[in-house]
XYZ file of C-alpha atoms in Angstrom:
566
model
C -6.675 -24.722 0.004
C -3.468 -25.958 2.066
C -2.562 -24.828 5.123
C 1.310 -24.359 5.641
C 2.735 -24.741 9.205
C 6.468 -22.690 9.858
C 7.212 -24.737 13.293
C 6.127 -27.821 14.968
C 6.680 -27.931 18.474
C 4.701 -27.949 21.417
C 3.967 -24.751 22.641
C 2.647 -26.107 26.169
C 6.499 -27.239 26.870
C 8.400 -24.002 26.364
C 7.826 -19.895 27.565
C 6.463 -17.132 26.017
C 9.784 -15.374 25.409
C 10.659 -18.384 23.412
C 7.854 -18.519 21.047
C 8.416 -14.629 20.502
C 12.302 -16.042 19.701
C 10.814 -18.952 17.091
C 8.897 -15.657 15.530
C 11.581 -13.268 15.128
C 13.968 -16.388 13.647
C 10.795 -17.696 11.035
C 10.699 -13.760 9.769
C 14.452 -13.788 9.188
C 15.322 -11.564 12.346
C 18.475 -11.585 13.446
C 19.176 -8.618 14.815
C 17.139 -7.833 17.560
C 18.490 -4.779 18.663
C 17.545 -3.233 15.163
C 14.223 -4.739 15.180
C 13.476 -3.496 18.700
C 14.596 -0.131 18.789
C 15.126 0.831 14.853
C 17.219 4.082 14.237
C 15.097 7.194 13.459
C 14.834 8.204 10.137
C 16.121 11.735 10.943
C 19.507 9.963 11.810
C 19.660 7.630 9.051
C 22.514 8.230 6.515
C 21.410 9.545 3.252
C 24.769 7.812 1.836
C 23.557 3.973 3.059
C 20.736 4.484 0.781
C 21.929 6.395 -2.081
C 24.675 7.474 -4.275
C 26.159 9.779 -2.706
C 27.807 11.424 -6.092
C 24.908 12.164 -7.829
C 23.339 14.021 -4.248
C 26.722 15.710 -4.981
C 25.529 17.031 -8.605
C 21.815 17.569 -7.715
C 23.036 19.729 -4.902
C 25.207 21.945 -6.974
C 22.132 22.306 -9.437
C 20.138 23.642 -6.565
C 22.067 26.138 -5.394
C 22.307 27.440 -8.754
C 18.571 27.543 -9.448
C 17.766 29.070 -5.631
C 20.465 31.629 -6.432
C 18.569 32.627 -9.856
C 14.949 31.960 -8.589
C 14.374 29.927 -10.982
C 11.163 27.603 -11.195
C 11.262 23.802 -9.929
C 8.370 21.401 -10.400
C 8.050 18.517 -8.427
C 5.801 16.337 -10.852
C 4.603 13.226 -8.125
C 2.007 10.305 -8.916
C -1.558 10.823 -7.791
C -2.115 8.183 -5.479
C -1.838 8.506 -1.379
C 2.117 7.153 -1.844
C 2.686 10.166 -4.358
C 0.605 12.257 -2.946
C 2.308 12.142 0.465
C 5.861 11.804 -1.276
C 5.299 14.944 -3.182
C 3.825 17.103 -0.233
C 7.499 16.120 1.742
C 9.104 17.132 -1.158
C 7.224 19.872 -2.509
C 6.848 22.288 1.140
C 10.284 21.179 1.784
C 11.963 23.090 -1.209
C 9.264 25.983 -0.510
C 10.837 26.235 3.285
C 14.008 26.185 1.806
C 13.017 29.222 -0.759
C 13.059 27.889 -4.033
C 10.312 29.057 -6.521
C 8.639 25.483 -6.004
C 5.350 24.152 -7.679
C 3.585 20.674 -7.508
C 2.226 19.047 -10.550
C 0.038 16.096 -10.432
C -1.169 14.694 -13.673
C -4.551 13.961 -14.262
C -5.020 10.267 -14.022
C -7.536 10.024 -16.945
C -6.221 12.563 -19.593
C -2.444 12.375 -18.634
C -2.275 8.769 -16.875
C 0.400 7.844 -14.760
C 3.815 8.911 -14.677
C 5.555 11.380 -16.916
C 4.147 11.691 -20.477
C 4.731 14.051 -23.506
C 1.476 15.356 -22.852
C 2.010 16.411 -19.051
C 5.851 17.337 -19.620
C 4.225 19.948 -22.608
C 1.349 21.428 -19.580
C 4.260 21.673 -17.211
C 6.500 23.245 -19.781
C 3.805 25.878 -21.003
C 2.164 26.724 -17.311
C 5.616 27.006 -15.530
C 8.626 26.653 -18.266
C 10.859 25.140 -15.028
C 14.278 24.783 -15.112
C 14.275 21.256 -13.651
C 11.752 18.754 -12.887
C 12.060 16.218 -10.018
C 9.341 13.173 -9.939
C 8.161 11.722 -7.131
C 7.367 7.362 -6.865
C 7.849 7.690 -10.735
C 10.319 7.818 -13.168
C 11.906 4.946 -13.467
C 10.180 3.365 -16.452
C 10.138 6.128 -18.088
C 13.117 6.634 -19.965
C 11.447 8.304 -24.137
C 9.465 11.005 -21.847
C 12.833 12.234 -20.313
C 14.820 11.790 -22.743
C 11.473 14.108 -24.157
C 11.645 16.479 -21.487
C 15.875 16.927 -21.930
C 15.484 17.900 -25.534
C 13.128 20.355 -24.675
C 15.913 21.898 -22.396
C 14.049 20.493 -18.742
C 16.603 18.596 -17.052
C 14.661 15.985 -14.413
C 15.372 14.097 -11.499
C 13.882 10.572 -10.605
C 13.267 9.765 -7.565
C 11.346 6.272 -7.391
C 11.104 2.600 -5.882
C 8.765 1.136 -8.841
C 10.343 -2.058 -11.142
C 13.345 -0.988 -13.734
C 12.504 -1.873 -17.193
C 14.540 -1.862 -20.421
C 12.815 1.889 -20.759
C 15.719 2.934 -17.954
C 16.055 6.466 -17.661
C 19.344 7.099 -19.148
C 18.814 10.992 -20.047
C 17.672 11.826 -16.266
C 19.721 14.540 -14.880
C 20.308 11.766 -11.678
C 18.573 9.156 -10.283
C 17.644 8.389 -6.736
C 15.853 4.237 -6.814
C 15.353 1.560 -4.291
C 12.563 -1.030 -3.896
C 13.248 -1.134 0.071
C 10.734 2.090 0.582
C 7.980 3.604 -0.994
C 8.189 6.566 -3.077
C 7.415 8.748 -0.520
C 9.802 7.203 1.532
C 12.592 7.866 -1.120
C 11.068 11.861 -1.418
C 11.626 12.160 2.566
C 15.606 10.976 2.802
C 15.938 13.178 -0.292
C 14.212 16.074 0.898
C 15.938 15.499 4.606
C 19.867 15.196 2.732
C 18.851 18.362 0.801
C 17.287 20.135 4.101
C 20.644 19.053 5.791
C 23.321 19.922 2.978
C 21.117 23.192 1.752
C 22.083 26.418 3.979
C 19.225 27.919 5.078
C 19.760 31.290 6.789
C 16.396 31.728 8.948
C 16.422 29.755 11.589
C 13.091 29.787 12.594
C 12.429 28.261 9.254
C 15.093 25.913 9.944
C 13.807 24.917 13.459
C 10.365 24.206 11.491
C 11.875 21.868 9.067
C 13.743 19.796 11.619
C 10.503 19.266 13.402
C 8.580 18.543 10.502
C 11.218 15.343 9.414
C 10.907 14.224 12.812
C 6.723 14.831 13.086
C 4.452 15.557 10.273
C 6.600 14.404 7.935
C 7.872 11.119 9.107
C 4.069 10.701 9.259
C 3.057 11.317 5.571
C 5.528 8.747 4.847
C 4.570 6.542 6.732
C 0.852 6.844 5.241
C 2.681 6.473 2.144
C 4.381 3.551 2.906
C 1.765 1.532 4.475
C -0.822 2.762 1.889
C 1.773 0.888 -1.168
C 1.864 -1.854 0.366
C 4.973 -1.715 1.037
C 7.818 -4.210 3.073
C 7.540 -3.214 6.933
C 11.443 -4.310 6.974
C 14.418 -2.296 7.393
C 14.446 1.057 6.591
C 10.705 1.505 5.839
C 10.093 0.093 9.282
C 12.122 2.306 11.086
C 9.657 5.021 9.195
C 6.709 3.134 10.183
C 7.516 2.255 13.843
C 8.762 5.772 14.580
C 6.212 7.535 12.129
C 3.359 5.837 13.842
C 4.469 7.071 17.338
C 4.310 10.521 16.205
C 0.431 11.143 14.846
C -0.199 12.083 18.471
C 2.127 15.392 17.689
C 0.992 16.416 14.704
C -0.513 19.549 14.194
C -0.788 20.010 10.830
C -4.447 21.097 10.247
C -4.875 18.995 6.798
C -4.127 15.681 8.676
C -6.397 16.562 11.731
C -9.108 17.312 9.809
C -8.901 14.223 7.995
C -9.137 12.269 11.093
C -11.553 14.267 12.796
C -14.033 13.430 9.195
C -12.977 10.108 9.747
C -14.421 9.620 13.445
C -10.441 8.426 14.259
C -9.181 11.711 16.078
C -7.627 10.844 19.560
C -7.483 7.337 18.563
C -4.317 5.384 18.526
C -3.038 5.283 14.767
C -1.748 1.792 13.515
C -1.502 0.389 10.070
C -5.199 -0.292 10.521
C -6.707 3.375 10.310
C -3.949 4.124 7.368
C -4.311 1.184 5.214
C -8.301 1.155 5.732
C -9.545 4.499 6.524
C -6.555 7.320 5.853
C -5.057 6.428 2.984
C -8.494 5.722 0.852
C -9.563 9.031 1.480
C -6.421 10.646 -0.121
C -6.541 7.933 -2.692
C -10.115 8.961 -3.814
C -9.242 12.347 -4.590
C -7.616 10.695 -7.745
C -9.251 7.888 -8.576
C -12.446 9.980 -9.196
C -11.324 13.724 -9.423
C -8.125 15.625 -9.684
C -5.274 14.888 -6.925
C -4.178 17.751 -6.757
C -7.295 18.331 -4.010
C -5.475 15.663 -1.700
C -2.569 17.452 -1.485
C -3.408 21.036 -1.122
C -5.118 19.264 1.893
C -1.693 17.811 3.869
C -0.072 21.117 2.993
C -2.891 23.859 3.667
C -1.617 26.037 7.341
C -5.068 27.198 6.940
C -7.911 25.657 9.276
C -11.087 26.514 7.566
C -9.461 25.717 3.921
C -8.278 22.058 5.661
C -12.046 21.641 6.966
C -13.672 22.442 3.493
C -11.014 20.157 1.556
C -11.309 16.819 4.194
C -15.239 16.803 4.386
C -14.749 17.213 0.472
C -12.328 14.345 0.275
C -14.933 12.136 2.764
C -17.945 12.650 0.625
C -15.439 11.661 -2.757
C -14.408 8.258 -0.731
C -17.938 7.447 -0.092
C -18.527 8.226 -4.089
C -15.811 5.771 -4.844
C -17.225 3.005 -2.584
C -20.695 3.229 -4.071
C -18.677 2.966 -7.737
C -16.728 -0.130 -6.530
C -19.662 -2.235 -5.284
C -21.581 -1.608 -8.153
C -18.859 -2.480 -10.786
C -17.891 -5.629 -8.581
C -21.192 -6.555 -7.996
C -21.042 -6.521 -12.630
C -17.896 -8.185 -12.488
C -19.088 -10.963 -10.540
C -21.801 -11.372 -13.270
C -20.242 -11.801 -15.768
C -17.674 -14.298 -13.934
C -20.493 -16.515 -13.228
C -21.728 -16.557 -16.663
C -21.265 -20.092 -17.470
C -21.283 -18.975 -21.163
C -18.067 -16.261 -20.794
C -16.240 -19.255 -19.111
C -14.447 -16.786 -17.016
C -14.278 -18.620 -13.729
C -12.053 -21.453 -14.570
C -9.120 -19.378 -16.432
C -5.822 -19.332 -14.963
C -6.141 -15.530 -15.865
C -9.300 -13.342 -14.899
C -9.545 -11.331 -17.654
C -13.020 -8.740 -17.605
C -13.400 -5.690 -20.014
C -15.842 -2.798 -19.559
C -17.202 0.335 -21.525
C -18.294 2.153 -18.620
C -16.128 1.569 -15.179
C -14.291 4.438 -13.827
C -10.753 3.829 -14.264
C -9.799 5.103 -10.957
C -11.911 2.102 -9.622
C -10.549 -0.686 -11.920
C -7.579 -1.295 -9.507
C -9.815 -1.434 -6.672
C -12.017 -4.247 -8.722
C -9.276 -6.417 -10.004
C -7.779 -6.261 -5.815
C -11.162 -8.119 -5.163
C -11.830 -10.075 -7.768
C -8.278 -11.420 -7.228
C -8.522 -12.380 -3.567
C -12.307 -13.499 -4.242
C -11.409 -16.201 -6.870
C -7.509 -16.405 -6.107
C -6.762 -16.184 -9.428
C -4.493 -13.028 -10.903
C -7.346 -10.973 -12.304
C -6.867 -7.880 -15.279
C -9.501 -5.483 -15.015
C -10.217 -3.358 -18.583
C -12.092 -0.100 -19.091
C -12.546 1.172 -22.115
C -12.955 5.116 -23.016
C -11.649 7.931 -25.637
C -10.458 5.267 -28.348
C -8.000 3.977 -25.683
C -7.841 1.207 -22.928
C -6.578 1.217 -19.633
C -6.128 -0.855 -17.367
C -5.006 -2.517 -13.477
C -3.974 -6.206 -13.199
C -3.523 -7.603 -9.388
C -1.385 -10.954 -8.679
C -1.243 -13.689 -5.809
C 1.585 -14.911 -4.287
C 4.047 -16.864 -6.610
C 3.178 -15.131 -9.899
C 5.088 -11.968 -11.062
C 1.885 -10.143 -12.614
C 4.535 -6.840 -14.277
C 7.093 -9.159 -15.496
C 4.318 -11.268 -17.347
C 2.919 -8.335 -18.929
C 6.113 -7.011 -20.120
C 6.944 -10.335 -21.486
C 3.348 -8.943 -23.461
C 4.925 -5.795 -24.216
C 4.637 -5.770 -27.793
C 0.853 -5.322 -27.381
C 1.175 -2.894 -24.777
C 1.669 0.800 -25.341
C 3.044 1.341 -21.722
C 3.227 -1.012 -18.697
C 4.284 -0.640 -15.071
C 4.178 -1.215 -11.561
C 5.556 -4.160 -8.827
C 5.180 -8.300 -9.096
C 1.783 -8.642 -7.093
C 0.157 -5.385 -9.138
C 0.856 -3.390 -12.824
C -1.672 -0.877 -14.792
C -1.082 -0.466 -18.572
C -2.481 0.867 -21.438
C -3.535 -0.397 -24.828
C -4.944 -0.087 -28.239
C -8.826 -1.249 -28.013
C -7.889 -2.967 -31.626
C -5.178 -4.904 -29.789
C -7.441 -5.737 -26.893
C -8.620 -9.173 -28.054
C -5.582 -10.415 -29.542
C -3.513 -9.626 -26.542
C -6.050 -11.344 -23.654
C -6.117 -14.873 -26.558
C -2.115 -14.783 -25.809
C -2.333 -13.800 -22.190
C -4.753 -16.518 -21.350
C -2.905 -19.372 -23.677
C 0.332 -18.057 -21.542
C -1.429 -18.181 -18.436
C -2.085 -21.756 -19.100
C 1.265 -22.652 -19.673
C 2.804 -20.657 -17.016
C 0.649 -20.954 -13.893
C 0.105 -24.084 -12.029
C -2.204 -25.328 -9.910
C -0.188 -25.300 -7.191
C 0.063 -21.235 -7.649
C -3.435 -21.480 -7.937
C -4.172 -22.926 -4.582
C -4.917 -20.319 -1.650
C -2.268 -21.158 0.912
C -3.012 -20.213 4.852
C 0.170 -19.978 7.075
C 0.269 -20.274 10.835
C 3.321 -19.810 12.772
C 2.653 -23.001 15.161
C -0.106 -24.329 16.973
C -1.129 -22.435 19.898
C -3.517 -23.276 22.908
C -6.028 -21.162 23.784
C -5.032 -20.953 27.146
C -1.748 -19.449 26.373
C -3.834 -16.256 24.643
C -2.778 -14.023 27.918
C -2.596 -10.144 28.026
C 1.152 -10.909 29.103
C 1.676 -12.355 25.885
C -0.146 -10.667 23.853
C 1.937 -7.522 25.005
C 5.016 -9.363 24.161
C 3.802 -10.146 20.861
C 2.984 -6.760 20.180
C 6.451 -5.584 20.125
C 6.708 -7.062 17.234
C 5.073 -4.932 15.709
C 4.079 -2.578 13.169
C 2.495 -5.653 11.065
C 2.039 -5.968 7.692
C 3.406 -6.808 4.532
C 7.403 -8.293 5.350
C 6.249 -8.649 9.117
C 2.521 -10.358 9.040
C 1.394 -10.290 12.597
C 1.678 -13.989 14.241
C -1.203 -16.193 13.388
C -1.672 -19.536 15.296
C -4.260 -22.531 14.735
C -5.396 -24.810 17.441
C -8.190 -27.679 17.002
C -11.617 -27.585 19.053
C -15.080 -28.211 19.300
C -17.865 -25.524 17.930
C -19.780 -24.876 20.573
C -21.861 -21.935 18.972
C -22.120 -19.384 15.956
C -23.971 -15.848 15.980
C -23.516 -13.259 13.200
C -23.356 -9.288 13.375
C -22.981 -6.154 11.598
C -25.533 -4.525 9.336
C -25.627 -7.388 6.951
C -24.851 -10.008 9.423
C -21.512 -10.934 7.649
C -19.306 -10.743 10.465
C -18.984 -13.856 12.928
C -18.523 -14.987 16.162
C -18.023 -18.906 17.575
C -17.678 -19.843 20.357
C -15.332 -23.067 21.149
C -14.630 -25.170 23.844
C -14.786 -24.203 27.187
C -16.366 -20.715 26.271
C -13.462 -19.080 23.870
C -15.023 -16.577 21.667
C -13.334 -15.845 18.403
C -14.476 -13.075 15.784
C -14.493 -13.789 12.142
C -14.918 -10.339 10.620
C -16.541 -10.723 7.269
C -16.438 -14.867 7.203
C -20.015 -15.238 7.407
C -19.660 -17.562 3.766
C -16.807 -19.495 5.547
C -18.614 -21.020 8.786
C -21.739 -21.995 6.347
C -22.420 -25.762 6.637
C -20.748 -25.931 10.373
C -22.819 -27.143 12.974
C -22.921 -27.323 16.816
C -20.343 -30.323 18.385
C -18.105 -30.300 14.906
C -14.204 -30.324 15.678
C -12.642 -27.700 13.706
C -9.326 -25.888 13.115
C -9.046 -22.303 13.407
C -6.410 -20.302 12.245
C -6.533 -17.320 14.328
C -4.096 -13.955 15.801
C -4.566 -12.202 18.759
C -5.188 -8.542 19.815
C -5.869 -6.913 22.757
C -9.482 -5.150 22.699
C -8.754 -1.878 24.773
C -11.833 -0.264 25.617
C -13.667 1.971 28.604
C -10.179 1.984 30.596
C -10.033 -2.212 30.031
C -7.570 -4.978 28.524
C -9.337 -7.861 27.348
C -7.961 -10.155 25.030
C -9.489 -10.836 21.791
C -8.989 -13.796 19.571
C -9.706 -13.015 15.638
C -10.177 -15.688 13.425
C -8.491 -15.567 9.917
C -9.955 -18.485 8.490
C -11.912 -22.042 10.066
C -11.846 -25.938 8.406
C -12.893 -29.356 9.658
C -10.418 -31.125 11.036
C -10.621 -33.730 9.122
C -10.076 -31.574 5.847
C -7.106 -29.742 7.922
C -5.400 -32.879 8.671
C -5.200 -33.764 4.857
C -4.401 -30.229 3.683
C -1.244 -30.533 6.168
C -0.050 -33.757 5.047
C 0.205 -32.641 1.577
């Protein structure tokens, strides 16, 4: 492990306006005024994103469709990104009165993405005159090419990887890696909404409200839910999409966050990336999607009760399915004989895990060993699987570079699913694992902590805290500040149902919580100087403001010393 330090200065010597300066400059900010106050995503131009000659085109294919009532189907990926994406997308074009339907593919029989087999169900069930895709599309250019020779002209609208599979055939395409999918399906459905006339203006007053409330929201649990870059345009979603959860009164999200004990609670990053978004992810990682998003768009109240207790009980189904396959996986990593452990590459292959689940297992297994980690399952005569990277190594350009084993592969540098031939299966992971050797270094290899500068305990004040704060919403692009400062262990003591969260106490009575580091403080004792890399909240509770010190990870000094040097 190393531990990588942006800026050494001392902290005691200068304000706390200028250590929130020394932040912004570290994460590239120059523009404060941006950062600050972001412009909302209502009043960003389509034409700064996008083409604005192929909006032309797709515009003067809509009006002829509304005019002849013919069918659209917006065909959107099954996870909470395309989920989200294709409920803007979808209700939008219903407000506007096109004959509208959603398709979401089944992830097991159809897989992700387009494919002959889903274009042929949507053909036959609603023979549409166009097709637009939602955080898909871009990889795949045979299926539309598919689709136009069947007379189904299609629209991509996407923010995954190009590959040399571009889609040449689509009607237009809408791309950019700067938002998520259903961030691309919101400033498309908003320029359409805007450049559309729309005679009812009740209808009309509903839409506007929606891009500026429910959903700016469902983009922004799209966004955060891929992972995406809180920078630029996606944080102008996220900042002003957060704000707005306390609006919304769309009965599908309330009930969601009523099942999930969150409702009344301030909404951050947090309750999306750990408690919203998993519940509309579950729908199809075990199920059929389509569930999840007949939930964000149902007006009706007992319908949105019935669907989010449905969608609870499926998330707790997927948990119990993910600790029991990782609890396998870690078996077999251990056994010495599979010499697993040591690989550049995790590389694990099942008969019997749940495919929805195998991205989930390869997340873990990656950030448990630090090693990028392809998870297998194996079902039907055919092979899928989900491969998860670490920082420094481009997991979908490596598989591609594979490609000739692959039937399909996609996705973005730290994660990629693909599918295979189960005859191809040990021949391909012999090449990926001689590659891996050749390829990844140790110095990829080595789990790297960063800390913005070293910090005193006794400048964690409420005052700064709150200026810190404005910093945010934190996450990938804009990691909230972490700090490390020396001191002496004073005390441990361990909570939580299975005891695996932490607190210490250091010094002169500082208490920092460790949430699940239990495994990281064994072997410390009482009067050992450590270093603790650590970020600060402020624990609101009961009508009080206390601040709250969370660890991120703890070393011996000693060790710390020599991991900086290096």
């Amino acid at each position: 492990m190393n531990i990588q330090i942006k800026r050494s200065i001392d902290s005691d010597q200068i304000s706390d306006e200028e250590i929130v300066s020394f932040l912004l400059h570290d994460r590239g900010i120059s523009d404060k005024k941006e950062f600050f106050s972001p412009l909302h995503p209502f009043d960003i131009l389509f034409s700064d994103l996008f083409p604005h000659s192929a909006l032309d085109k797709v515009l003067k294919k809509l009006h002829q469709i509304r005019d002849k009532n013919e069918m659209i189907v917006v065909y959107t990926d099954y996870d909470a990104d395309g989920i989200t994406g294709g409920a803007i997308l979808w209700e939008t074009l219903h407000l506007l009165g096109f004959n509208v339907m959603p398709y979401v593919p089944h992830r097991k029989h159809e897989g992700y993405g387009f494919s002959k087999k889903g274009i042929d169900a949507v053909k036959k069930q609603f023979n549409p005159r166009l097709i637009i895709s939602v955080d898909h599309g871009i990889s795949a250019g045979s299926t539309i090419t598919y689709a136009k020779n069947l007379g189904i002209p299609i629209i991509v609208t996407d923010h995954h990887m190009k590959s040399s599979s571009s889609p040449d055939d689509a009607y237009a395409v809408f791309h950019t890696d700067t938002l998520s999918g259903s961030g691309v399906a919101y400033f498309f459905a908003k320029e359409t909404f805007k450049k559309l006339k729309i005679k009812n203006q009740k209808l009309k007053v509903i839409l506007e409200k929606n891009f500026k409330v429910d959903y700016l929201a469902l983009a922004t649990i799209g966004t955060i839910a891929d992972l995406v870059s809180l920078t630029g345009v996606s944080r102008s979603i996220v900042k002003h999409g957060l704000d707005v959860f306390s609006d919304i009164k769309r009965v599908g999200i309330l009930h969601i966050l009523q099942e999930a004990g969150i409702a009344h609670k301030p909404i951050t990053p947090y309750e999306i990336g750990f408690i919203i978004a998993p519940r509309i992810n579950a729908v199809g990682r075990i199920r059929h999607a389509i569930d999840a998003l007949r939930l964000l768009c149902t007006t009706q109240d007992a319908r949105a009760f019935h669907l989010a207790h449905a969608i609870g009980d499926i998330n707790k189904e997927r948990k119990d399915l993910v600790e029991k396959a990782f609890e396998e996986a870690e078996e077999k990593i251990k056994n010495k004989k599979l010499k697993i452990k040591n690989q550049k590459i995790i590389f694990l292959t099942s008969y019997h895990w749940h495919e929805g689940i195998i991205g989930l297992i390869a997340s873990r297994i990656a950030e448990q060993y630090y090693r990028p980690t392809i998870v297998i399952t194996v079902s039907d005569g055919f092979a899928k699987a989900s491969a998860r990277s670490i920082p420094g190594f481009d997991i979908t350009s490596f598989l591609r570079s594979h490609a000739q084993y692959l039937i399909d592969v996609g996705g973005h540098k730290a994660a990629s699913g693909f599918t295979i031939e189960t005859s191809q299966i040990n021949q391909f992971m012999k090449k990926i694992l001689k590659s891996a050797d050749e390829l990844i270094s140790e110095k990829i290899l080595t789990r790297t902590y960063t800390a913005d500068m070293k910090l005193p305990f006794t400048r964690a004040t409420l005052s700064f805290i709150k200026l810190i704060e404005k910093l945010a919403p934190f996450g990938v692009g804009n990691p909230r500040p972490t700090f490390y400062q020396e001191g002496v262990l004073k005390a441990i003591s361990y909570f939580g149902k299975k005891k695996e969260h932490a607190k210490i106490y250091v010094d002169n009575g500082y208490e920092v919580i460790l949430f699940g580091k239990r495994a990281h403080l064994l072997g410390y004792s009482k009067g050992q100087k450590i270093c603790i890399l650590y970020s600060l909240d402020i624990n609101r509770w009961g009508g009080k403001e206390e601040v709250r010190m969370k660890g991120v990870a703890v070393f011996p000094v000693l060790e710390t010393k020599k991991m900086i040097d290096e």
